[in-house]
Coordinates of C-alpha atoms and ligand atoms in Angstrom, one line a residue:
X150 CA 70.8 43.7 109.1
X151 CA 67.1 43.9 109.6
X152 CA 64.6 42.9 107.0
X153 CA 61.2 44.5 107.6
X154 CA 58.3 42.7 106.1
X155 CA 55.2 44.5 104.7
X156 CA 52.5 45.3 107.3
X157 CA 50.4 42.4 108.5
X158 CA 52.6 39.6 107.1
X159 CA 52.8 37.2 110.1
X160 CA 56.0 35.5 111.2
X161 CA 54.7 32.0 110.2
X162 CA 53.8 33.1 106.6
X163 CA 55.5 31.6 103.5
X164 CA 56.8 35.0 102.6
X165 CA 58.9 35.0 105.8
X166 CA 60.0 31.4 105.3
X167 CA 61.2 32.3 101.8
X168 CA 63.4 35.1 103.2
X169 CA 64.7 33.0 106.0
X170 CA 65.7 30.3 103.5
X171 CA 67.7 32.8 101.6
X172 CA 69.4 34.1 104.8
X173 CA 70.5 30.5 105.6
X174 CA 72.4 30.2 102.4
X175 CA 75.0 32.6 103.8
X176 CA 77.5 30.7 106.0
X177 CA 77.9 31.9 109.6
X178 CA 74.6 33.9 109.4
X179 CA 71.3 33.0 111.1
X180 CA 67.9 34.6 111.1
X181 CA 65.8 35.5 114.1
X182 CA 62.1 36.4 113.3
X183 CA 60.5 38.9 115.6
X184 CA 56.9 39.9 115.8
X185 CA 55.9 43.4 116.9
X186 CA 52.3 43.9 117.6
X187 CA 51.4 47.6 117.2
X188 CA 48.0 49.1 118.0
X189 CA 46.7 48.9 114.4
X190 CA 49.0 46.4 112.7
X191 CA 51.5 43.6 113.0
X192 CA 55.1 44.1 112.0
X193 CA 57.4 41.1 111.3
X194 CA 61.1 41.8 111.3
X195 CA 63.9 39.3 110.4
X196 CA 67.2 40.0 112.2
X197 CA 70.3 38.6 110.5
X198 CA 72.8 37.7 113.1
X199 CA 76.5 36.7 112.7
X200 CA 78.8 37.6 109.9
X201 CA 76.5 39.9 108.0
X202 CA 79.1 42.5 106.9
X203 CA 79.3 41.4 103.3
X204 CA 75.7 40.4 102.7
X205 CA 74.1 42.5 100.0
X206 CA 70.7 44.0 100.5
X207 CA 69.5 43.8 96.9
X208 CA 68.5 40.1 96.8
X209 CA 66.3 40.6 99.9
X210 CA 64.8 43.8 98.6
X211 CA 63.5 41.9 95.6
X212 CA 61.1 39.7 97.6
X213 CA 57.5 41.0 97.2
X214 CA 56.8 40.6 100.9
X215 CA 59.8 42.8 102.0
X216 CA 59.1 46.4 102.8
X217 CA 62.8 47.5 103.4
X218 CA 66.2 46.3 104.4
X219 CA 68.0 48.2 107.1
X220 CA 71.7 47.9 107.8
X221 CA 72.2 47.9 111.6
X222 CA 74.6 50.3 113.2
X223 CA 77.0 48.9 115.8
X224 CA 75.3 51.0 118.5
X225 CA 72.1 49.8 120.1
X226 CA 71.6 46.9 117.7
X227 CA 68.3 45.7 119.2
X228 CA 66.7 48.9 120.4
X229 CA 68.2 51.4 118.0
X230 CA 66.5 53.3 115.2
X231 CA 69.4 52.8 112.8
X232 CA 69.4 56.0 110.7
X233 CA 65.7 56.6 111.4
X234 CA 64.7 53.9 109.1
X235 CA 63.4 51.5 111.7
X236 CA 59.9 52.4 112.7
X237 CA 58.9 52.8 116.3
X238 CA 55.5 51.2 116.4
X239 CA 55.6 50.3 120.1
X240 CA 53.6 47.5 121.6
X241 CA 50.2 46.7 123.0
X242 CA 49.9 45.2 126.5
X243 CA 46.6 44.3 128.1
X244 CA 44.8 46.7 125.8
X245 CA 47.1 49.7 126.4
X246 CA 49.3 50.9 123.5
X247 CA 52.7 52.1 124.4
X248 CA 54.5 54.0 121.6
X249 CA 56.6 57.1 120.8
X250 CA 53.4 58.6 119.4
X251 CA 51.1 58.7 122.4
X252 CA 51.0 59.5 126.2
X253 CA 49.9 57.7 129.3
X254 CA 49.8 59.1 132.9
X255 CA 50.8 56.6 135.6
X256 CA 49.8 58.2 138.9
X257 CA 50.0 55.9 141.9
X258 CA 51.6 54.8 145.1
X259 CA 55.3 54.7 145.5
X260 CA 54.9 51.8 147.9
X261 CA 51.8 49.9 148.7
X262 CA 51.2 50.2 152.4
X263 CA 47.6 49.1 153.0
X264 CA 44.6 47.8 151.1
X265 CA 42.7 50.9 152.2
X266 CA 45.2 53.4 150.7
X267 CA 45.5 51.3 147.6
X268 CA 41.7 51.3 147.1
X269 CA 41.5 55.1 147.8
X270 CA 44.2 55.6 145.1
X271 CA 42.5 53.4 142.5
X272 CA 39.1 54.9 143.1
X273 CA 40.5 58.3 142.5
X274 CA 42.0 57.1 139.2
X275 CA 38.7 55.7 138.1
X276 CA 37.1 59.1 138.6
X277 CA 39.4 60.5 135.9
X278 CA 39.2 57.4 133.6
X279 CA 42.8 56.5 134.2
X280 CA 43.6 52.8 133.6
X281 CA 47.4 52.9 134.4
X282 CA 49.1 53.3 137.7
X283 CA 52.2 52.5 139.7
X284 CA 52.3 50.5 142.9
X285 CA 55.5 49.3 144.6
X286 CA 55.5 46.0 146.4
X287 CA 59.3 45.4 146.5
X288 CA 61.1 48.5 147.5
X289 CA 64.9 48.9 147.2
X290 CA 65.8 51.2 150.1
X291 CA 69.0 52.9 150.9
X292 CA 68.7 51.9 154.6
X293 CA 68.0 48.3 155.6
X294 CA 66.0 49.7 158.5
X295 CA 63.5 51.4 156.2
X296 CA 60.2 49.9 155.0
X297 CA 61.1 47.3 152.4
X298 CA 57.6 46.9 150.9
X299 CA 55.0 44.3 151.6
X300 CA 56.3 42.1 148.8
X301 CA 54.2 39.2 147.6
X302 CA 51.8 39.5 150.6
X303 CA 50.2 42.6 149.1
X304 CA 50.0 41.3 145.5
X305 CA 46.6 39.6 145.7
X306 CA 44.7 42.6 147.0
X307 CA 46.6 45.0 144.8
X308 CA 45.6 43.0 141.7
X309 CA 42.0 42.4 142.8
X310 CA 41.5 46.1 143.6
X311 CA 43.1 47.0 140.2
X312 CA 40.5 44.7 138.5
X313 CA 37.7 46.3 140.5
X314 CA 38.6 49.8 139.5
X315 CA 39.5 49.1 135.8
X316 CA 43.2 49.5 136.1
X317 CA 44.8 47.7 133.1
X318 CA 48.5 48.1 133.8
X319 CA 50.5 48.6 137.1
X320 CA 54.1 49.6 136.9
X321 CA 55.7 47.6 139.7
X322 CA 59.4 47.4 140.5
X323 CA 61.1 44.0 140.9
X324 CA 64.5 43.7 142.5
X325 CA 65.1 39.9 142.1
X326 CA 64.1 37.5 139.4
X327 CA 62.1 35.4 141.9
X328 CA 59.6 38.3 142.0
X329 CA 58.7 37.5 138.4
X330 CA 57.3 34.2 139.5
X331 CA 55.6 35.7 142.5
X332 CA 53.8 38.2 140.3
X333 CA 52.9 35.6 137.8
X334 CA 51.5 33.3 140.5
X335 CA 49.5 36.0 142.2
X336 CA 47.9 37.2 139.0
X337 CA 47.0 33.6 138.2
X338 CA 45.4 33.0 141.6
X339 CA 43.2 36.1 141.4
X340 CA 42.3 35.4 137.7
X341 CA 44.4 38.0 135.8
X342 CA 42.3 41.1 136.6
X343 CA 45.1 43.4 135.5
X344 CA 48.5 43.6 133.9
X345 CA 52.0 44.4 135.3
X346 CA 54.7 46.5 133.7
X347 CA 57.9 45.2 135.4
X348 CA 60.0 48.1 136.6
X349 CA 63.8 47.8 136.7
X350 CA 64.8 50.5 139.2
X351 CA 67.7 52.9 138.9
X352 CA 69.7 50.9 141.5
X353 CA 69.4 47.8 139.3
X354 CA 70.1 49.5 136.0
X355 CA 73.3 47.4 135.6
X356 CA 72.2 44.3 137.4
X357 CA 72.9 42.3 134.3
X358 CA 71.6 39.0 135.6
X359 CA 68.2 40.6 136.5
X360 CA 68.1 42.3 133.1
X361 CA 68.8 38.9 131.3
X362 CA 66.1 37.2 133.4
X363 CA 63.5 39.9 132.6
X364 CA 64.6 40.1 129.0
X365 CA 64.1 36.3 128.5
X366 CA 60.5 36.3 129.4
X367 CA 57.7 37.7 127.3
X368 CA 54.7 37.6 129.6
X369 CA 55.4 41.1 131.0
X370 CA 56.7 44.3 129.3
X371 CA 59.5 46.2 131.0
X372 CA 59.9 49.8 132.3
X373 CA 63.7 50.4 132.5
X374 CA 64.8 53.4 134.7
X375 CA 68.1 54.9 133.7
X376 CA 71.0 54.5 136.1
X377 CA 71.3 57.5 138.3
X378 CA 75.1 57.5 138.2
X379 CA 76.0 56.2 134.7
X380 CA 75.9 57.7 131.3
X381 CA 72.9 57.6 129.0
X382 CA 74.8 55.4 126.7
X383 CA 75.5 52.9 129.5
X384 CA 71.8 52.9 130.4
X385 CA 70.8 52.3 126.7
X386 CA 73.3 49.4 126.6
X387 CA 71.7 47.9 129.7
X388 CA 68.4 47.9 127.7
X389 CA 70.1 46.0 125.0
X390 CA 70.3 43.1 127.6
X391 CA 66.5 43.1 127.8
X392 CA 66.0 43.2 124.1
X393 CA 68.6 40.7 123.1
X394 CA 67.0 38.3 125.5
X395 CA 63.9 38.5 123.2
X396 CA 61.7 41.0 125.1
X397 CA 61.2 44.1 122.9
X398 CA 58.4 45.5 124.9
X399 CA 60.4 48.1 126.7
X400 CA 59.8 51.6 127.9
X401 CA 62.8 53.8 128.9
X402 CA 62.3 56.0 131.9
X403 CA 64.2 59.2 132.7
X404 CA 64.2 59.9 136.4
X405 CA 67.0 62.4 137.0
X406 CA 70.7 61.8 137.8
X407 CA 72.5 62.0 141.1
X408 CA 74.6 65.1 141.6
X409 CA 74.6 68.0 144.0
X410 CA 74.4 70.2 140.9
X411 CA 70.7 69.4 140.9
X412 CA 70.2 70.9 144.5
X413 CA 67.7 71.6 145.9
X414 CA 66.1 68.9 143.8
X415 CA 66.7 65.2 144.8
X416 CA 68.2 64.6 141.3
X417 CA 69.3 66.7 138.4
X418 CA 66.3 66.6 136.0
X419 CA 67.3 65.0 132.7
X420 CA 64.2 65.5 130.6
X421 CA 66.2 67.2 127.9
X422 CA 67.0 63.6 127.0
X423 CA 63.4 62.8 126.0
X424 CA 64.0 63.6 122.3
X425 CA 67.5 62.1 122.4
X426 CA 66.2 58.7 123.5
X427 CA 63.4 58.9 121.0
X428 CA 65.9 59.6 118.3
X429 CA 68.4 57.0 119.2
X430 CA 66.0 54.2 120.0
X431 CA 62.5 52.9 119.1
X432 CA 61.5 52.9 122.7
X433 CA 58.6 54.9 124.2
X434 CA 60.1 57.3 126.8
X435 CA 58.8 57.7 130.3
X436 CA 59.6 60.5 132.8
X437 CA 59.4 60.3 136.5
X438 CA 59.1 63.9 137.9
X439 CA 58.5 62.6 141.5
X440 CA 61.8 60.8 141.9
X441 CA 63.6 63.6 139.9
X442 CA 62.5 66.4 142.2
X443 CA 61.8 64.5 145.4
X444 CA 60.0 67.2 147.3
X445 CA 56.9 69.3 147.3
X446 CA 58.5 72.8 146.8
X447 CA 56.2 75.2 145.2
X448 CA 57.0 77.9 142.6
X449 CA 55.5 81.5 143.0
X450 CA 52.9 80.6 140.3
X451 CA 51.4 78.0 142.6
X452 CA 52.6 74.9 140.7
X453 CA 54.8 72.4 142.5
X454 CA 58.3 72.0 141.0
X455 CA 57.2 68.4 140.3
X456 CA 54.3 69.6 138.2
X457 CA 56.6 72.1 136.3
X458 CA 59.1 69.4 135.6
X459 CA 56.4 67.0 134.5
X460 CA 55.2 69.6 132.0
X461 CA 58.8 70.0 130.8
X462 CA 59.0 66.3 129.9
X463 CA 55.6 66.2 128.3
X464 CA 56.1 69.3 126.2
X465 CA 59.3 67.6 124.9
X466 CA 57.3 64.5 123.8
X467 CA 57.4 62.1 126.7
X468 CA 55.2 59.1 126.2
X469 CA 54.5 58.2 129.8
X470 CA 54.8 59.8 133.3
X471 CA 55.1 58.1 136.6
X472 CA 53.9 60.3 139.5
X473 CA 53.8 59.5 143.2
X474 CA 50.5 60.1 144.9
X475 CA 49.2 59.1 148.4
X476 CA 45.9 59.6 150.1
X477 CA 47.8 60.7 153.3
X478 CA 51.4 61.6 152.3
X479 CA 52.3 62.3 155.9
X480 CA 51.6 58.6 156.7
X481 CA 53.3 57.2 153.6
X482 CA 56.0 54.6 154.4
X483 CA 58.1 55.5 151.4
X484 CA 58.7 58.8 149.7
X485 CA 55.9 60.7 151.4
X486 CA 57.7 64.1 151.0
X487 CA 57.3 63.9 147.2
X488 CA 53.8 62.5 147.1
X489 CA 50.9 64.5 145.7
X490 CA 47.5 64.2 147.3
X491 CA 44.4 62.9 145.7
X492 CA 43.0 66.4 145.8
X493 CA 45.8 67.4 143.4
X494 CA 45.1 64.6 140.9
X495 CA 42.6 66.7 138.9
X496 CA 45.1 69.5 138.3
X497 CA 47.8 67.0 137.3
X498 CA 45.5 65.2 134.9
X499 CA 44.1 68.4 133.3
X500 CA 47.5 70.2 133.2
X501 CA 49.2 67.2 131.6
X502 CA 46.4 66.9 129.0
X503 CA 46.9 70.6 128.2
X504 CA 50.6 70.3 127.9
X505 CA 50.3 67.2 125.7
X506 CA 48.0 69.0 123.4
X507 CA 50.6 71.8 123.2
X508 CA 53.2 69.3 122.2
X509 CA 51.0 67.9 119.5
X510 CA 50.4 71.5 118.2
X511 CA 54.1 72.0 118.2
X512 CA 54.5 69.0 116.0
X513 CA 51.7 70.2 113.6
X514 CA 53.3 73.6 113.4
X515 CA 56.7 72.2 112.5
X516 CA 55.2 69.9 109.9
X517 CA 53.2 72.8 108.4
X518 CA 56.2 75.0 108.1
X519 CA 58.4 72.2 106.8
X520 CA 55.8 71.6 104.0
X521 CA 55.8 75.3 103.1
X522 CA 59.6 75.1 102.7
X523 CA 59.4 72.2 100.3
Ligands
PEP43 C1 60.5 54.1 142.2 O1 60.0 54.4 141.1 O2 59.8 53.7 143.2 C2 61.9 54.1 142.4 C3 62.5 53.6 143.5 O3 62.5 54.8 141.4 P1 64.1 54.8 141.0 O4 64.5 53.4 140.8 O5 64.1 55.7 139.9 O6 64.8 55.4 142.2
MN44 MN1 59.9 56.2 145.5

């Protein structure tokens, strides 16, 4: 059961303490208070854990500070919407609001190779007022002979340059829990000029020990990429490991699934699941058109498949898009064949804005017609 307090009642308030005291009267049940900081308001939720099956909702609904009482479904206890009653207000990190209601573009380097290329990338982003990017330091590669990323050695210059160019959040994959400490330490040394959204890559989607470690910290939010060879349900359950650890600042990323049926794309594009994940969970949904398509093939209309696929995710209501760029794709040490060039950034930015507006218009149209039908 979840007890949702009225807006802006903080976790430490007497109204919350009153509810917790009532919960504790039921044997075998304990209360966990969670604070969700949205862009415009604070939400406090009290989770009842344990033998809650026979607890009635009415006594809790009578408290003046309680907004509503939601009975949790068995599926996706921590991240689920539970009959659409649980709100998805998202979270704010380093000044950026992540939610199911808005959209952020994360164009950037698949892998950081040099300070020069990192700076060229960030400078281009600043030109378009973009404060969010991706930059891989730890790269999980299929072959041990391939470039594995510069690891912690590149962190100081990546973070300093991010600060210099006004980047507020960098999506950065980690493959081991020790990377958490390395990122924390590097940010501290350079004076916290930026923030990091910790990426769990598709290859680690069921690395439960890594998920637990990342879920048990609250310094950084998490971008979870769906497993390429497991069901959506299994990927959502993996996210439960993050949330049950206490970290609810999670974005769920669709990045295609591995099957030859997706040929000639690198993966079979799964952006039809954007509305599904938004319906089943409270998580903002990201798409990764670059890793889904994996190559720069161009349609007869002049747009790259990557751009078309990006538009497909955005028109379906995606809240974030990761896109690989590189100042010189032919020299990139990782995923050069799918990288867009800095000259292509303007088209991507403007096209994505156009498609996002179209999505918002679709929502308005639906609401308008629904009202007419009332
Ligand atoms: C990446 O985003 O750099 C990456 C390796 O993605 P994925 O885990 O989806 O393959
Ligand atoms: Mn890549």
